[in-house]
mmCIF file of C-alpha atoms and ligand atoms in Angstrom:
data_model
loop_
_atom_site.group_PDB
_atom_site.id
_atom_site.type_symbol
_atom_site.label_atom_id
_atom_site.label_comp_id
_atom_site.label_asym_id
_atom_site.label_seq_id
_atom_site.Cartn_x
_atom_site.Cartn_y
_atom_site.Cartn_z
ATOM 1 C CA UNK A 1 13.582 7.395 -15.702
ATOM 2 C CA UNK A 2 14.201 10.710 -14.327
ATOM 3 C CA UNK A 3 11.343 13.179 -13.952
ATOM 4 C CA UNK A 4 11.809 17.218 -13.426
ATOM 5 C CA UNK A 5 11.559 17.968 -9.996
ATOM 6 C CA UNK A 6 9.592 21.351 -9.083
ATOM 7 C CA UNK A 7 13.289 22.604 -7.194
ATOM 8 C CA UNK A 8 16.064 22.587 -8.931
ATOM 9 C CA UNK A 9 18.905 21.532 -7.174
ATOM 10 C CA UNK A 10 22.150 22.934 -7.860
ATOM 11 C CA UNK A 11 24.815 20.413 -8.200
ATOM 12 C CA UNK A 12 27.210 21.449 -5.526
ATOM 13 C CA UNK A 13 24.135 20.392 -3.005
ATOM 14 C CA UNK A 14 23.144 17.124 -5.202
ATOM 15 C CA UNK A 15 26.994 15.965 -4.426
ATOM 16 C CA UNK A 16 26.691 17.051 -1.040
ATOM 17 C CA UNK A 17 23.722 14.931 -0.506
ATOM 18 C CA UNK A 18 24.804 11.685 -2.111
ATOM 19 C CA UNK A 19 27.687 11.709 -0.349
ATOM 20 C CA UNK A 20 26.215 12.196 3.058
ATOM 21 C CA UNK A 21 23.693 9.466 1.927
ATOM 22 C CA UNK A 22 26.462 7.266 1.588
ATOM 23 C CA UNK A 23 28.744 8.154 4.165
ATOM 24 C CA UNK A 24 25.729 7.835 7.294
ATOM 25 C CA UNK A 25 22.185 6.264 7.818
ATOM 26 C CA UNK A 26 19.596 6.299 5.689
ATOM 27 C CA UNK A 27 15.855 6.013 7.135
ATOM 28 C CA UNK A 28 12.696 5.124 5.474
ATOM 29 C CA UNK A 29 10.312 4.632 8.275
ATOM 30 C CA UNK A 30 7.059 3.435 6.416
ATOM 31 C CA UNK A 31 6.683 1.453 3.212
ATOM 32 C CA UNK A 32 3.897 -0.864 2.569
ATOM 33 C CA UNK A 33 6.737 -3.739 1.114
ATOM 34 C CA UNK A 34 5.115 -6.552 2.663
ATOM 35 C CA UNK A 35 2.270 -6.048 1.297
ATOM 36 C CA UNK A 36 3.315 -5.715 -2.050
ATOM 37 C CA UNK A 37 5.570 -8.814 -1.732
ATOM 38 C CA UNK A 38 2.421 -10.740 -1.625
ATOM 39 C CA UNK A 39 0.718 -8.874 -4.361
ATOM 40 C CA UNK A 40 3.790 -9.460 -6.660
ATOM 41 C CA UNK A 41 4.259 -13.388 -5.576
ATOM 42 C CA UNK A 42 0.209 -13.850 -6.379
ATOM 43 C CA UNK A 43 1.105 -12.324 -9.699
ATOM 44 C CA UNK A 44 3.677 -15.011 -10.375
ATOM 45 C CA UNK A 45 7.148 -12.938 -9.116
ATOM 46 C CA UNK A 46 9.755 -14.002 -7.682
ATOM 47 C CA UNK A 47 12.866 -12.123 -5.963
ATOM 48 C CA UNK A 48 10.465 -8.689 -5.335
ATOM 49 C CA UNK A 49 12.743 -6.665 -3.526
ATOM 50 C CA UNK A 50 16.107 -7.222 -5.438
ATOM 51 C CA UNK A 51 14.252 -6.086 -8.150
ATOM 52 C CA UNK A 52 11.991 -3.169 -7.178
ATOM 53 C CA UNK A 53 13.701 -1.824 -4.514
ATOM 54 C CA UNK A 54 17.557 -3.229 -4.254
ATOM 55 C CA UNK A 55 19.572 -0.885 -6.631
ATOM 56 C CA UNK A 56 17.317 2.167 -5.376
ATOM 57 C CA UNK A 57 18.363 1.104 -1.745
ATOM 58 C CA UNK A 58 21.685 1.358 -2.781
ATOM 59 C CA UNK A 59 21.521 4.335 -4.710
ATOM 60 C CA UNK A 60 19.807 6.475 -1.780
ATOM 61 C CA UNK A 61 22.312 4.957 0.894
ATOM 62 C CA UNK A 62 19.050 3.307 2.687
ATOM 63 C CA UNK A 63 20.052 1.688 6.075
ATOM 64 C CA UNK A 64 16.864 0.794 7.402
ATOM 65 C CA UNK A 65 13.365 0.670 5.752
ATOM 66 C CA UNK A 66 10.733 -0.026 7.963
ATOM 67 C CA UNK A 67 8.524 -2.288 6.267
ATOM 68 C CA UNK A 68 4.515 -2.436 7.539
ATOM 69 C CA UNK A 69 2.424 -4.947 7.221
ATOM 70 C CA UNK A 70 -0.966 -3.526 6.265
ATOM 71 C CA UNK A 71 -4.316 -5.289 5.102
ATOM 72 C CA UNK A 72 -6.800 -4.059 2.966
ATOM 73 C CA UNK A 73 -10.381 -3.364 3.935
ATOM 74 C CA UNK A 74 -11.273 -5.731 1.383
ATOM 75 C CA UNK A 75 -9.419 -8.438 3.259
ATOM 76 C CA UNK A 76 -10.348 -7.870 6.803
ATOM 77 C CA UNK A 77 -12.399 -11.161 6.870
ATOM 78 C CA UNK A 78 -9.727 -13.188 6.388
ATOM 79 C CA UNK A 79 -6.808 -10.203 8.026
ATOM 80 C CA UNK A 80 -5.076 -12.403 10.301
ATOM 81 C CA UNK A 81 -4.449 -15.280 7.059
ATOM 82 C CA UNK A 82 -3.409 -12.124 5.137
ATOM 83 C CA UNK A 83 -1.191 -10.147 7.573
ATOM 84 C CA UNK A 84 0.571 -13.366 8.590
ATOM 85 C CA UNK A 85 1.009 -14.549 4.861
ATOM 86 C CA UNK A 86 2.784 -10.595 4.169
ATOM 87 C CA UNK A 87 5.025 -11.744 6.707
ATOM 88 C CA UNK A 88 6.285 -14.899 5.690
ATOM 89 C CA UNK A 89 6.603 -14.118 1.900
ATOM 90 C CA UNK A 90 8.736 -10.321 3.028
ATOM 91 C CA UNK A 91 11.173 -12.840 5.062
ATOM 92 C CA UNK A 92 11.499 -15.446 2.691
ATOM 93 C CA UNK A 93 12.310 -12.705 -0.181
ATOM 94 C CA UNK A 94 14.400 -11.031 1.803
ATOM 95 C CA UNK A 95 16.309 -14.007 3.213
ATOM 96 C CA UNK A 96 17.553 -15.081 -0.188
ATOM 97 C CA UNK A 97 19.333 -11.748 -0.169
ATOM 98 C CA UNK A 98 23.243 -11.239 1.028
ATOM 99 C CA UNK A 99 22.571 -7.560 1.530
ATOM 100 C CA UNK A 100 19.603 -7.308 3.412
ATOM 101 C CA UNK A 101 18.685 -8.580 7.429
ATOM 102 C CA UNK A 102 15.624 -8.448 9.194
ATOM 103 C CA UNK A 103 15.862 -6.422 12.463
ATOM 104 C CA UNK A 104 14.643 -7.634 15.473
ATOM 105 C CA UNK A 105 16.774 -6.613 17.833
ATOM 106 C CA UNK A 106 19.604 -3.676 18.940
ATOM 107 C CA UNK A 107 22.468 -5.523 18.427
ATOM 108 C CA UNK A 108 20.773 -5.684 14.436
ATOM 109 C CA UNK A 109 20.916 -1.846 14.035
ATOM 110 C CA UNK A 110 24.372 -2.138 15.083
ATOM 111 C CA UNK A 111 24.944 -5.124 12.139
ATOM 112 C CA UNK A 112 23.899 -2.448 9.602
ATOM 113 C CA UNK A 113 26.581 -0.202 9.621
ATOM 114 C CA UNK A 114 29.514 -2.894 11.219
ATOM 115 C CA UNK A 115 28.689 -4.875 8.113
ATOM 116 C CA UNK A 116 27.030 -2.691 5.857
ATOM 117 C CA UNK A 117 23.863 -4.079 5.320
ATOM 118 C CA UNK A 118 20.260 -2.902 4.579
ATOM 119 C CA UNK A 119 17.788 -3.412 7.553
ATOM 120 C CA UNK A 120 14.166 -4.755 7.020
ATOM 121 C CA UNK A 121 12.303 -3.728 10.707
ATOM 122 C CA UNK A 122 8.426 -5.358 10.247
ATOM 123 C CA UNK A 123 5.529 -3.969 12.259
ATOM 124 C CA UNK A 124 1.628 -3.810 12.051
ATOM 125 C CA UNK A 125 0.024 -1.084 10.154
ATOM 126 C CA UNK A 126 -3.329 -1.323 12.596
ATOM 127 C CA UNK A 127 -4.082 -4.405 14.567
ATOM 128 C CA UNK A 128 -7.391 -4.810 13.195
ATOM 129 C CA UNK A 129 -6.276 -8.574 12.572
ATOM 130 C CA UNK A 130 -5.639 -9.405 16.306
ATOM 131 C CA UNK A 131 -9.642 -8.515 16.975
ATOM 132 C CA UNK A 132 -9.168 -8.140 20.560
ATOM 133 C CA UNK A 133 -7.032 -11.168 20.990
ATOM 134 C CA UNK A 134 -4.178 -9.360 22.578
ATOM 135 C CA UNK A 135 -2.091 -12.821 23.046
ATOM 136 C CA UNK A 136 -2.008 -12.429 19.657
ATOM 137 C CA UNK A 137 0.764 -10.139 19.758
ATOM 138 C CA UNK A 138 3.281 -12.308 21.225
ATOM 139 C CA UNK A 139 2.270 -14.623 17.828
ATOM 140 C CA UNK A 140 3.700 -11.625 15.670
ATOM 141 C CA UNK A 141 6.532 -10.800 17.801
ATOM 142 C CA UNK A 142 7.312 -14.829 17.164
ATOM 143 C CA UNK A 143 7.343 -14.249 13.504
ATOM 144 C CA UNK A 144 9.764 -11.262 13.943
ATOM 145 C CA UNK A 145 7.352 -8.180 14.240
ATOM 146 C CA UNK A 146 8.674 -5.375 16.076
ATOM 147 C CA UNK A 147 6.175 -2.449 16.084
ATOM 148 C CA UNK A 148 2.429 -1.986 15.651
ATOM 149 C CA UNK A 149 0.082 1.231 15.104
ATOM 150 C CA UNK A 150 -3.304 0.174 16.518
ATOM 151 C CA UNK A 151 -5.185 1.746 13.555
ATOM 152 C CA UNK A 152 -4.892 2.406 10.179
ATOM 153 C CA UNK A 153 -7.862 4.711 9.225
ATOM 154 C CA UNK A 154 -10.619 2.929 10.261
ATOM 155 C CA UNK A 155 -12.053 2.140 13.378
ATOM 156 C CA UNK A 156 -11.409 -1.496 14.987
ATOM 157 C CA UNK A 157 -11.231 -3.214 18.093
ATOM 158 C CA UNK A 158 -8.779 -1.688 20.074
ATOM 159 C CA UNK A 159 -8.943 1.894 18.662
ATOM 160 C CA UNK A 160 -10.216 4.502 15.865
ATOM 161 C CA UNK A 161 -8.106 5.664 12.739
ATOM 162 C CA UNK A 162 -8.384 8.851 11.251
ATOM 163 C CA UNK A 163 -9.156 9.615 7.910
ATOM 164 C CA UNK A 164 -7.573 8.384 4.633
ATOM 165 C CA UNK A 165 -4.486 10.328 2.931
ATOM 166 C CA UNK A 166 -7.381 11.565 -0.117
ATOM 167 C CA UNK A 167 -10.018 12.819 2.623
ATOM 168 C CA UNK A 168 -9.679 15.363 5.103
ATOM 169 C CA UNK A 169 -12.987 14.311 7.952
ATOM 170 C CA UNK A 170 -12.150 14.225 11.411
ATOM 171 C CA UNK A 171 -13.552 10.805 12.802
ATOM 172 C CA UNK A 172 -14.324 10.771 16.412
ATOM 173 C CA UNK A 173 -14.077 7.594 19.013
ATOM 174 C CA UNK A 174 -11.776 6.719 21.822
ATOM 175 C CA UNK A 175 -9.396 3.932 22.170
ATOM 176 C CA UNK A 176 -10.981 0.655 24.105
ATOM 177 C CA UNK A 177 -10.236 -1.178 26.955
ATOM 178 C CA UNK A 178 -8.659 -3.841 24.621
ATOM 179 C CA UNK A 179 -6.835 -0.585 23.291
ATOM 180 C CA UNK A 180 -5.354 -0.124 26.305
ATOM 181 C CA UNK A 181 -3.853 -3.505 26.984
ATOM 182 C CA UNK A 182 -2.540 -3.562 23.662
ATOM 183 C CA UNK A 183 -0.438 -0.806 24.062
ATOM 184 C CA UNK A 184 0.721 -2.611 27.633
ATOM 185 C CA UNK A 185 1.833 -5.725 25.826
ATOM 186 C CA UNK A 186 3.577 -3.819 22.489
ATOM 187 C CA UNK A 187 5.480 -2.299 25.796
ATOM 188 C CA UNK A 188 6.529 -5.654 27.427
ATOM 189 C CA UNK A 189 7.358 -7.320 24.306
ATOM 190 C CA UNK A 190 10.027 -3.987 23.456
ATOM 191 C CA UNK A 191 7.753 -3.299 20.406
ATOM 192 C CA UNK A 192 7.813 0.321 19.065
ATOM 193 C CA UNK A 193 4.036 2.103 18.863
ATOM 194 C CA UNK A 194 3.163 4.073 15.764
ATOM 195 C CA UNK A 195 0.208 6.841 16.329
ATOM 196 C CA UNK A 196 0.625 8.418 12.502
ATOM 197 C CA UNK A 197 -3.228 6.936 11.679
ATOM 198 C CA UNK A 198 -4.512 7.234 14.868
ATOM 199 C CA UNK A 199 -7.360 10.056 15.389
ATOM 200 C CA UNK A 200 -6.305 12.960 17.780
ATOM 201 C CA UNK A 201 -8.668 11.343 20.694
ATOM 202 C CA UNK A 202 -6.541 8.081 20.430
ATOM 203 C CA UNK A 203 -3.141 10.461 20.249
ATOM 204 C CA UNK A 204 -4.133 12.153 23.052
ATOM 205 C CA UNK A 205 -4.805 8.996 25.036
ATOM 206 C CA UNK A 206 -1.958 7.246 24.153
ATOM 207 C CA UNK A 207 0.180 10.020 25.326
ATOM 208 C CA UNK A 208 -1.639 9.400 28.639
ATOM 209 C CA UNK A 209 -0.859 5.872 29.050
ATOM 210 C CA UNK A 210 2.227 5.097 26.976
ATOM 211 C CA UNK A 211 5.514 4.330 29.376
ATOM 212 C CA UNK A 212 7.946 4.075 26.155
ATOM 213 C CA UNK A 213 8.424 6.804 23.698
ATOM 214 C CA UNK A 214 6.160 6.336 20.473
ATOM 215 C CA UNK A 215 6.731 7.967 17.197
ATOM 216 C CA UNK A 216 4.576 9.011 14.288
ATOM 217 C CA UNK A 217 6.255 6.688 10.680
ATOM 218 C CA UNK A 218 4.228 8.832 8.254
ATOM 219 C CA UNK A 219 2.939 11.958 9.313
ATOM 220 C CA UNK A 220 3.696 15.633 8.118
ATOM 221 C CA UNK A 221 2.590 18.846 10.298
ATOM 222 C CA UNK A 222 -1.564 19.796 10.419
ATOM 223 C CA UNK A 223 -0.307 23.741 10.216
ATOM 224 C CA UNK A 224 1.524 23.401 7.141
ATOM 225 C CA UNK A 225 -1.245 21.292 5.378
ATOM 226 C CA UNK A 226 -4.278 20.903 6.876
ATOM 227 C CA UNK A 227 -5.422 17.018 6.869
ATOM 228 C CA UNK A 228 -6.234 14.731 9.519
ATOM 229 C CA UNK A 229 -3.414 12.473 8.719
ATOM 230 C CA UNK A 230 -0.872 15.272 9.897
ATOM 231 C CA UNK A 231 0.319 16.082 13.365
ATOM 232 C CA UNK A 232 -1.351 19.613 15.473
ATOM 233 C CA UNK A 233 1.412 21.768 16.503
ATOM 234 C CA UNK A 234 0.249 20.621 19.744
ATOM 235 C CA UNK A 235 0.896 16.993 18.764
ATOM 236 C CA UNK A 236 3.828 17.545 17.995
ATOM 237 C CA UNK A 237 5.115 19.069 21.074
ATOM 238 C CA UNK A 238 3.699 16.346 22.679
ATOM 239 C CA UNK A 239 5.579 13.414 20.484
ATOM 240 C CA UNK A 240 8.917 15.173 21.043
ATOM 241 C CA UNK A 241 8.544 15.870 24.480
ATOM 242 C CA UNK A 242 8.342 11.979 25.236
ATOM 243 C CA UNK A 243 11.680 11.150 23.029
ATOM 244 C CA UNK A 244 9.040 10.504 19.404
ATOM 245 C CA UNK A 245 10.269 11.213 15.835
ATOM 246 C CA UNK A 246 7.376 12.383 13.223
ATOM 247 C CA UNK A 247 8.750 10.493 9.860
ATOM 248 C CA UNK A 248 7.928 12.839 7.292
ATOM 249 C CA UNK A 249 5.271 11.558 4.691
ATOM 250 C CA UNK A 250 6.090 11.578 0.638
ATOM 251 C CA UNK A 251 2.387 11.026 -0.588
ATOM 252 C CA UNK A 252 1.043 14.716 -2.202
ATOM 253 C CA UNK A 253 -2.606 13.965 -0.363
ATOM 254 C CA UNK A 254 -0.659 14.402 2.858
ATOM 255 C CA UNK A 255 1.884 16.750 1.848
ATOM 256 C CA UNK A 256 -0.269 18.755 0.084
ATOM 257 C CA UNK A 257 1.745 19.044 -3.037
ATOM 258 C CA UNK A 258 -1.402 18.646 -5.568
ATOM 259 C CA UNK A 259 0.228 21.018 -7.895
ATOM 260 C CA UNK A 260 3.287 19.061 -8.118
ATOM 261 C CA UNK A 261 4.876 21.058 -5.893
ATOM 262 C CA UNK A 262 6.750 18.162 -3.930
ATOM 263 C CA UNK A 263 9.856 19.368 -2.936
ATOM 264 C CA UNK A 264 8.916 22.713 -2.011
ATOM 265 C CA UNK A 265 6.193 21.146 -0.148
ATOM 266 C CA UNK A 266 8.303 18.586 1.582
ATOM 267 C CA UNK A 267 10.634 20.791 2.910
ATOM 268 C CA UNK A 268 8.287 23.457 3.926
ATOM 269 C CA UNK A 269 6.933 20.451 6.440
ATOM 270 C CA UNK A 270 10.633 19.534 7.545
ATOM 271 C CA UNK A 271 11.516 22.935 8.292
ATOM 272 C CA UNK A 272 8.534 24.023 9.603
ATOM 273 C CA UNK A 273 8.820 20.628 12.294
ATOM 274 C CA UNK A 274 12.519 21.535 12.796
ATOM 275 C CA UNK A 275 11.463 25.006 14.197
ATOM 276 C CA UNK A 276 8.812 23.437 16.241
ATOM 277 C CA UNK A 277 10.337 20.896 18.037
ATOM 278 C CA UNK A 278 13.902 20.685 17.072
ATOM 279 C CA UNK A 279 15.418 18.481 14.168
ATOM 280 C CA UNK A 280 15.915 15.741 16.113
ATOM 281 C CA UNK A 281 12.729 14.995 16.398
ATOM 282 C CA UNK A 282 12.036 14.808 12.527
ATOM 283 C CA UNK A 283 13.006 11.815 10.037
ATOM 284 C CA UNK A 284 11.992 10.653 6.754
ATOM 285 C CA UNK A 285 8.978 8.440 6.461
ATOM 286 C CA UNK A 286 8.070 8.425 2.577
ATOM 287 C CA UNK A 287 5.491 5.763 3.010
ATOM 288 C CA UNK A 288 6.040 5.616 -1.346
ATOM 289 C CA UNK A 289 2.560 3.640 -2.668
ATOM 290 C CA UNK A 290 2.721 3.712 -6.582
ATOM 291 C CA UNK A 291 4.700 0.875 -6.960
ATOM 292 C CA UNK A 292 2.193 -0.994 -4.507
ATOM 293 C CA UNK A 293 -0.700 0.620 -6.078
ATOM 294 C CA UNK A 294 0.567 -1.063 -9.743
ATOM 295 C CA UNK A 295 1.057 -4.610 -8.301
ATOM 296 C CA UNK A 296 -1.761 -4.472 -6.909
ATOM 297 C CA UNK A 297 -3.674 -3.173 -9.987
ATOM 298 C CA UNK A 298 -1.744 -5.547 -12.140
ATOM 299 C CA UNK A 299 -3.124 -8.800 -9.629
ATOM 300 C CA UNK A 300 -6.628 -7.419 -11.005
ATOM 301 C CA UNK A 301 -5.774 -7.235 -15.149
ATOM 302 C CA UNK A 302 -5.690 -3.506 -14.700
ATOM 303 C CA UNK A 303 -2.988 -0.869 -15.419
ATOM 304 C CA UNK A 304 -2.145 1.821 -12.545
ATOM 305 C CA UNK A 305 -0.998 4.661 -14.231
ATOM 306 C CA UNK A 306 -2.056 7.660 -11.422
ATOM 307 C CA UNK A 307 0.709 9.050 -9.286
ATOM 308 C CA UNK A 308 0.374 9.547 -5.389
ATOM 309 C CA UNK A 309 4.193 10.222 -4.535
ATOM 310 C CA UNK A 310 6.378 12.997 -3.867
ATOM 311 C CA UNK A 311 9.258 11.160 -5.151
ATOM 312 C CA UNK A 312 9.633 8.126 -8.057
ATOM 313 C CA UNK A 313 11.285 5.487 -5.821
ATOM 314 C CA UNK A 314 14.037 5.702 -3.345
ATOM 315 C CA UNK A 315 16.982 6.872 -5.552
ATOM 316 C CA UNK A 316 14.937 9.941 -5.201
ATOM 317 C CA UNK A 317 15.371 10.207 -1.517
ATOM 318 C CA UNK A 318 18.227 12.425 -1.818
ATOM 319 C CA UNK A 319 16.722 14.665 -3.455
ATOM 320 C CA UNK A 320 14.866 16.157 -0.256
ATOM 321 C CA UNK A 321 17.923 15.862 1.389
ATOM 322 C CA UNK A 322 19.724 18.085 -0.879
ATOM 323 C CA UNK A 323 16.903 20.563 -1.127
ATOM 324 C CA UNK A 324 16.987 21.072 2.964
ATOM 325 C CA UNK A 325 20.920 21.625 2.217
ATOM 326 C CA UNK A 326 20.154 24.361 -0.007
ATOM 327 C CA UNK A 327 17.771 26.489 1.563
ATOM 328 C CA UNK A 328 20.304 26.331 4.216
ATOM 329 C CA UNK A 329 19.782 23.554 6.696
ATOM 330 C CA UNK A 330 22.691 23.154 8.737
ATOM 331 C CA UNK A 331 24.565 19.123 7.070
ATOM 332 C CA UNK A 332 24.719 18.041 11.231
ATOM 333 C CA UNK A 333 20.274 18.483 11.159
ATOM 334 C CA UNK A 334 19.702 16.634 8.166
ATOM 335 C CA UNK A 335 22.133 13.848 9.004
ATOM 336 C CA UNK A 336 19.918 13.035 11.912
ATOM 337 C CA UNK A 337 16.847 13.893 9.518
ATOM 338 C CA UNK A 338 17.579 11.814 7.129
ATOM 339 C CA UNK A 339 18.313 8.459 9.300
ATOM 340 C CA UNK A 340 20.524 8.937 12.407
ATOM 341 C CA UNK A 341 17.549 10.120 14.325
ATOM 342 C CA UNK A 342 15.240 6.979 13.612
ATOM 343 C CA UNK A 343 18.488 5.165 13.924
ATOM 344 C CA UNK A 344 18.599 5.798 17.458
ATOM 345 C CA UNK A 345 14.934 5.740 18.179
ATOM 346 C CA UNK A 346 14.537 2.320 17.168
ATOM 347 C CA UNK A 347 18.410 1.025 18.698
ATOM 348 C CA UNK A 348 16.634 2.330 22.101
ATOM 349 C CA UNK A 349 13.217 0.707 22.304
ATOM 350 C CA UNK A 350 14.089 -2.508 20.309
ATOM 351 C CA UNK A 351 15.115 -4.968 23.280
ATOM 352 C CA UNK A 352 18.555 -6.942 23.307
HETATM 353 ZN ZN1 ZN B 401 -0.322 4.600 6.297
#
């Protein structure tokens, strides 16, 4: 299916794009797959990611899709059963597939482009599973998890979220004493910290005690649309000056694109980050929902049929790609936009 995009992109920049896409790294830094795994296996399916997401991984030149694992409110009572079922059904799916590796370590970013495969990277989407149980940690980093944000929008033990993508309410709270050591241990154990759902009270903290660079998977910039789930300009500064990368957001709550404005939207964000705090600071981090939001719709008899993304699936990605190309982004920037900077980020913290 191909659906009119609100730029149209000349096709000089289109071939410019998919051949950058598959000549270097491609970088989704958020995508609920895990989740959705589940959802799809409760439903009866088998072999979720060859045939969802495979051929658009291909077609968008996708190196490395970092996949979170992220349970729903409605499943907090029983979140640590959940998170660590996500887990084991993502690396069974996955494992029955030549193409694809989980990454757990640097030498594994290096496997991706030596051999030419696609890169699965796991980490928390909020801890609220681990209560304050901070051992707990080293349990996930067992089972291959390699990142955690310590919220997702609501308040838990360790920390408070901000809002949801839909609302636009500051919530207020600082990050606990459990907080704290959390962060500690992600550190010791060479696991990345997200802060994209954290509210700016935790963000400012974390900057405060953090050793390791952390990064922001799904956020877009606060100036350019104004919702708690983007970064201040202030924030921003602040992730880049400690070595972060903001991975720009694809859903239109957060991008502000309610109009169906996508593209123009997404870009505005990208270049607007670019001139902030330099390119190299900025990725892609699409954190794409529909398909969950129909699995998971489809587990309860119902039919999803809304739309919350920017883009249709991956084979989209280069779309925004060739967009930055032609309002005149330098090819060098969005190489490192567009994977090589995330790329990097996660060969450095990931340990050997
Ligand atoms: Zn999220």
């Amino acid at each position: 299916m191909v659906i009119k995009m609100d730029i149209k992109i000349k096709e000089e920049y289109l071939q410019q794009a998919m051949e950058l896409h598959q000549k270097n790294p491609v970088v989704d830094a958020h995508l609920d797959l895990a989740g959705e795994v589940l959802l799809r296996h409760q439903t009866g399916e088998q072999e979720v990611v060859k045939k969802y997401y495979l051929p658009h991984f291909k077609q968008a030149g996708m190196k490395l899709v970092v996949s979170s694992v992220y349970v729903e409110s409605g499943n907090l009572d029983w979140g640590w059963e959940n998170a660590l079922s996500q887990i084991a059904v993502l690396k069974k799916d996955i494992s029955e597939l030549d193409e694809v590796i989980l990454v757990q370590k640097r030498s594994d970013v290096d496997r991706l482009l030596q051999e030419n495969k696609i890169g699965i990277l796991i980490y928390m989407e909020g801890l609220d599973c681990i209560g304050e149980d901070i051992d707990r940690l080293n349990v996930l980093y067992d089972l291959g998890v390699r990142g955690a944000s310590l919220t997702w929008s609501r308040p838990n033990k360790l920390a408070v979220g901000c809002c949801k993508a839909s609302e636009d309410r500051q919530i207020t709270g600082s990050l606990s004493q459990a907080g704290v050591r959390a962060i500690k241990r992600l550190e010791e154990l060479s696991m990345f910290l997200d802060v994209s759902h954290l509210n700016d009270e935790g963000f400012a903290q974390v900057y405060q005690i953090a050793e390791r660079s952390f990064i922001a998977t799904h956020s877009g910039s606060r100036q350019v649309y104004h919702n708690y789930r983007n970064l201040t300009d202030e924030q921003m500064k602040v992730l880049a000056s400690q070595g972060g990368i903001m991975g720009m957001n694809g859903c239109k709550y957060i991008v502000g694109s309610l109009s169906g404005n996508h593209l123009e939207m997404l870009c505005r964000h990208i270049e607007y980050e670019v001139e902030k705090v330099g390119a190299k600071h900025v990725g892609y981090g699409f954190d794409l929902c529909d398909s969950y939001s129909r699995a998971s719709a489809a587990l309860q008899g119902k039919c999803y049929t809304d739309r919350d993304d920017c883009l249709l699936d991956h084979s989209q990605v280069p779309l925004v790609s060739a967009a930055l190309l032609q309002r005149g982004m330098d090819t060098e920037l969005v190489k490192g936009i567009m994977g090589g900077n995330f790329m990097g980020y996660f060969k450095g913290i990931l340990g050997q």
